[in-house]
């Protein structure tokens, strides 16, 4: 479903005024006219149906107004008001449909550690990763990365450059992704590993931290924030050689074993002793975790909370791949080497393919199991 990603919230009249490049996109590309309806992704992440109320060709502005039957109002941040009869002082009463919740935006947070390739390839990777719902993209200066490519990534990932943000916005509008994807500042390989170690699991890498976060006394952009209790994290690194690597589903089972052993032990008290003895095996843990989550049936449990708050990292090499020394460092930092049993892939293809297959394996880990 297509959507329009708004950089501003609703005003006191329940409207959003659009100008500049956004106006040209809506009026010339989508050819919207007065009375047309579209879905708008508010800064809060909520999805709001809105109607084109006015198109002003002279001032090059387009006004969007709340659409639908009267329901709870939404304030400028997109959060619902508690009482329609008592609007905040100084603001008009909003007649609006309740904004849709963030669809599947909170179960997992995927983070792409991408060793920097050539600029056009990096642009494509950012676009595709956004469409896949990745939360954070971290450009990494690897041993085999070319100096010019790294310099370009350093410039484009700085807050002063908006090119990659435009790529992300276009991808979100095309794909309908509810995830507020963010590109963090480019880091050296060792810095990227240290950064991941600081993420406790269940903590955002900074995708919801705007440039004003530090001014509010909060964490700076690109820093880890405290995790939810009982949350977990998993990390994978794609490697072109098969030695010392695991297939995708076996790697996910291994990651589940590392991440969820304590939670599985708390959540599954009645598992037979014979099966408990094999918990060190990733396959058994994966199956145990799946059954525990299924039995929860929406109820809170340590394992269910851990799974729903998991942060998952995927590291992908540039054109030259990842060096053996970098692979060893990644392993020491908790990354599990994964080998994709397919043809030799370009780095931009590997990023998309690797993200998709690992996402599928992790998100469906409660319904599949490895063969004996």
mmCIF file of N, CA and C in Angstrom, residues 81 103 172 295:
data_model
loop_
_atom_site.group_PDB
_atom_site.id
_atom_site.type_symbol
_atom_site.label_atom_id
_atom_site.label_comp_id
_atom_site.label_asym_id
_atom_site.label_seq_id
_atom_site.Cartn_x
_atom_site.Cartn_y
_atom_site.Cartn_z
ATOM 1 N N UNK A 81 -6.281 11.692 21.492
ATOM 2 C CA UNK A 81 -6.731 12.475 22.637
ATOM 3 C C UNK A 81 -7.716 11.649 23.441
ATOM 4 N N UNK A 103 1.948 -1.202 12.082
ATOM 5 C CA UNK A 103 1.763 -2.589 11.702
ATOM 6 C C UNK A 103 3.086 -3.346 11.773
ATOM 7 N N UNK A 172 9.889 4.277 1.554
ATOM 8 C CA UNK A 172 8.793 4.058 2.501
ATOM 9 C C UNK A 172 7.452 4.385 1.865
ATOM 10 N N UNK A 295 2.197 -21.439 23.315
ATOM 11 C CA UNK A 295 1.381 -21.663 24.495
ATOM 12 C C UNK A 295 1.026 -20.358 25.199
#
